[in-house]
Amino acid sequence: MKVLSITVFLMIFLSQAGNVAMAQMPEDLTEKKITEIISQMTLEEKVGQMTQITLQAVSKKQGTAKSKHEIDRAKLEEAIVKYNVGSILNVYDVAHELDYWHELITMIQDIALNKSRMKIPVIYGIDAIHGANYTMGATLFPQSLALASTWNRDLAAASGKITTIEAKASGIPWNFNPVMDLGRQVLWPRLWETYGEDVYLASQLGDSYIRASHAQGNFATCLKHYVGYSFPINGLDRTPAWISERMLREYFLPPFETGLKAGAKTVMINSSEVDGIPGHANYHLLTEVLKEELKFDGFTVSDWEDIIRLYTRDKVAASPKDAVRIAVMAGVDMSMVPYDFSFFNYLVELVKEGTVPLSRIDDAVRRILRVKFQTGLFENAYPDKSLKNSFATPESKEINLRSAEESVVLLKNKNNILPLKKGQKILVTGPTANMLSVLNGGWTITWQGNEESLYPQEHETVLEAVQRLAGADMVSYSPGSSFDKAGNTGDALKLAENSDVIVLCLGEPPYCETPGNISDLTLPAAQIEFAEKMIATGKPVVVVMLQGRPRLINGIAAAAAGLVNAFLPGMEGGTAIARVLFGEVNPSGKLPVTYPAAPNGITLYDHKPIESGQDQSGYKPLYPFGFGLSYTEFAYSGLKISSKEISMGQNLTVSVDVTNKGKVTGKEVVQLYLTDLVGSVTRPNKQLKGFEKVELKPGETKTVTFTITDEHMSFIGQKNKRITEPGDFKVTVGGMEAGFTLKN
Ligand code: BGC
């Protein structure tokens, strides 16, 4: 494999990001053109633009590994010509080959451009969550939570760039990603789709991803799922959140604001409800906050069937038709219906009756057409076949491997059990040891990501990569345990006796959305019991966790010699984990979420003083947010602040020296935390306000500098407005602290 410093590699790679100019007319010209188009459209044509259906609705047959998906041409024509649908999404259960995507998109645009009266191109949308996961053979990155474990903006940007290139190569200009919801409820089965629990980390990584994606030109990202969906009280998917306006603005809204500033032009709506108001019925959040206050001029798209659910599930609408009225008047611009034309029919009726004003329809259509212009669809709606050469290139695979490597978090390394030594006899065991699906999770080839037989076999499982690096004759394997059914451990115990070390791979099977609901964060008993048996052999056990959320593993963590958490590291994850285990890569991942120790210990790192008081459970996680070990040791010294006192509007510079005290080169994430010592609302004990990942050779020292601005010191006050208050602050970096005062 080519050895090129990843920093240099990424610099070259990302510098090409701006090369493709967005096919765009000057803004006022585009707006004029849109006005002209709207003036020629019938009501039905307008409402059609607001309608999005799934590919399943216009298909004859699902595609499988053995038989090809089949489109129903008559239904497709009916959808585009009779109902004027503005958008189609998804696959019929299974990813397509690249060429088939070209065929499909060409067929769709042929009908739109040749058979429909207004000749408005259709915008195809897809969930390219960790790469173009619905195109066979795509580069599939670590899922967002694993990517966040890299704490590396360049890698977030690289994943945005490559995902976009590969979606565009498939002929698709619109990606339902990134998820900018904060991962502050660890039970939630979509935690792994987030960039973790922290406002600043998630915003920074999302920003890098979005900017790199848009730099490819003619492409739209979609911020999901506006807003508060990620914080269900009971941890189950699509269940209520209670988030006051102040807390919403403090925690959940800022990553979306960052995404909008980075140029995101579409926003998907929270499928659930906040404070008793379904996302799709929330006029305040959709219209007053998003469109008016934050000046969002792109369009909002509903989530799957969620307008219908205002009637069938939420009962805020007395009829399916009233559900359409409520949603459109709240600010929903496009409905992911997605199976039929009910939205179209009801909305046409509602406008004719005068219940929904034509001005609201015109506003929604203007927003949708704006994005169709921005994505270059009016210039060329067809797939650019030349992009095939940019699909799944060796360079992309290389960057993906680097991302997976940096996503691995070393949590425990007793007596330096890791790196594994050459010549050791290794037993690899556990339910996640020899599967590719467990490295990838949901949104991989299929929605649930659990069709192991469809995974491209050229990628390595953990077992295969360990066998390659150690030599097959040094490695024995037994699955040992299922995910959740107690049973016989096969020959695992016998094989353990003949081994020097056990690599025990535990975790979760793939899942996505509601099917991933759990009521207990504890790792299933079957795996705990199996781990106990392995530990009881007396052989050193190195545990590898592959999982979408931090399942509780207290006893295992205490008894294991080594513990590696990889969340969902993607298609190169097996290789990456093995390289870390053998020391070919020095681990540099850090937790982007708190790893809880106890079922009721779901306190987050930026907790309030009241949570750490004597009588409270406090912050006693198994491993804290930001934690991760290395095979080398870093020392911090010389913390300096530019002044002990600053005025409002003045920046503060903080610098610190970091030295590699060990014997191998390594990367350290330098983390800056800020504490506002007194505030008119309770302030978190500390908040991340800066981070830099630096690479240091043995003995090398680097100085890292951060700038603290007003914005970093601000918070949402009692009146729900962002304010900055004068007073004393504390800066903490690498165990050192310094204080300063902000004067009026
Ligand atoms: C999910 C969204 C996704 C949409 C389209 C929904 O079930 O909540 O995240 O983008 O489906 O596939």
Tab-separated table of C-alpha atoms and ligand atoms in Angstrom, residues 89 127 176 190 224-225 238 268 303-304 336 443 513, ligand 1:
chain	number	residue	atom	x	y	z
A	89	LEU	CA	-36.481	8.906	-3.771
A	127	ASP	CA	-29.930	8.394	1.714
A	176	PHE	CA	-30.501	13.119	2.728
A	190	ARG	CA	-30.072	6.403	15.362
A	224	LYS	CA	-31.812	16.064	9.290
A	225	HIS	CA	-34.121	15.902	11.189
A	238	ARG	CA	-39.986	8.386	16.792
A	268	MET	CA	-35.842	17.219	6.469
A	303	ASP	CA	-39.955	12.597	6.420
A	304	TRP	CA	-41.420	9.280	5.221
A	336	MET	CA	-42.400	12.466	1.048
A	443	TRP	CA	-28.002	2.243	5.404
A	513	GLU	CA	-34.379	3.366	12.820
B	1	BGC	C1	-35.824	8.398	7.713
B	1	BGC	C2	-35.024	9.476	7.030
B	1	BGC	C3	-34.753	9.104	5.598
B	1	BGC	C4	-36.073	8.832	4.901
B	1	BGC	C5	-35.920	8.491	3.433
B	1	BGC	C6	-37.030	7.954	6.901
B	1	BGC	O1	-37.587	6.799	7.429
B	1	BGC	O2	-36.252	8.871	8.969
B	1	BGC	O3	-33.831	9.703	7.729
B	1	BGC	O4	-34.043	10.126	4.954
B	1	BGC	O5	-36.700	7.735	5.554
B	1	BGC	O6	-35.401	7.239	3.234
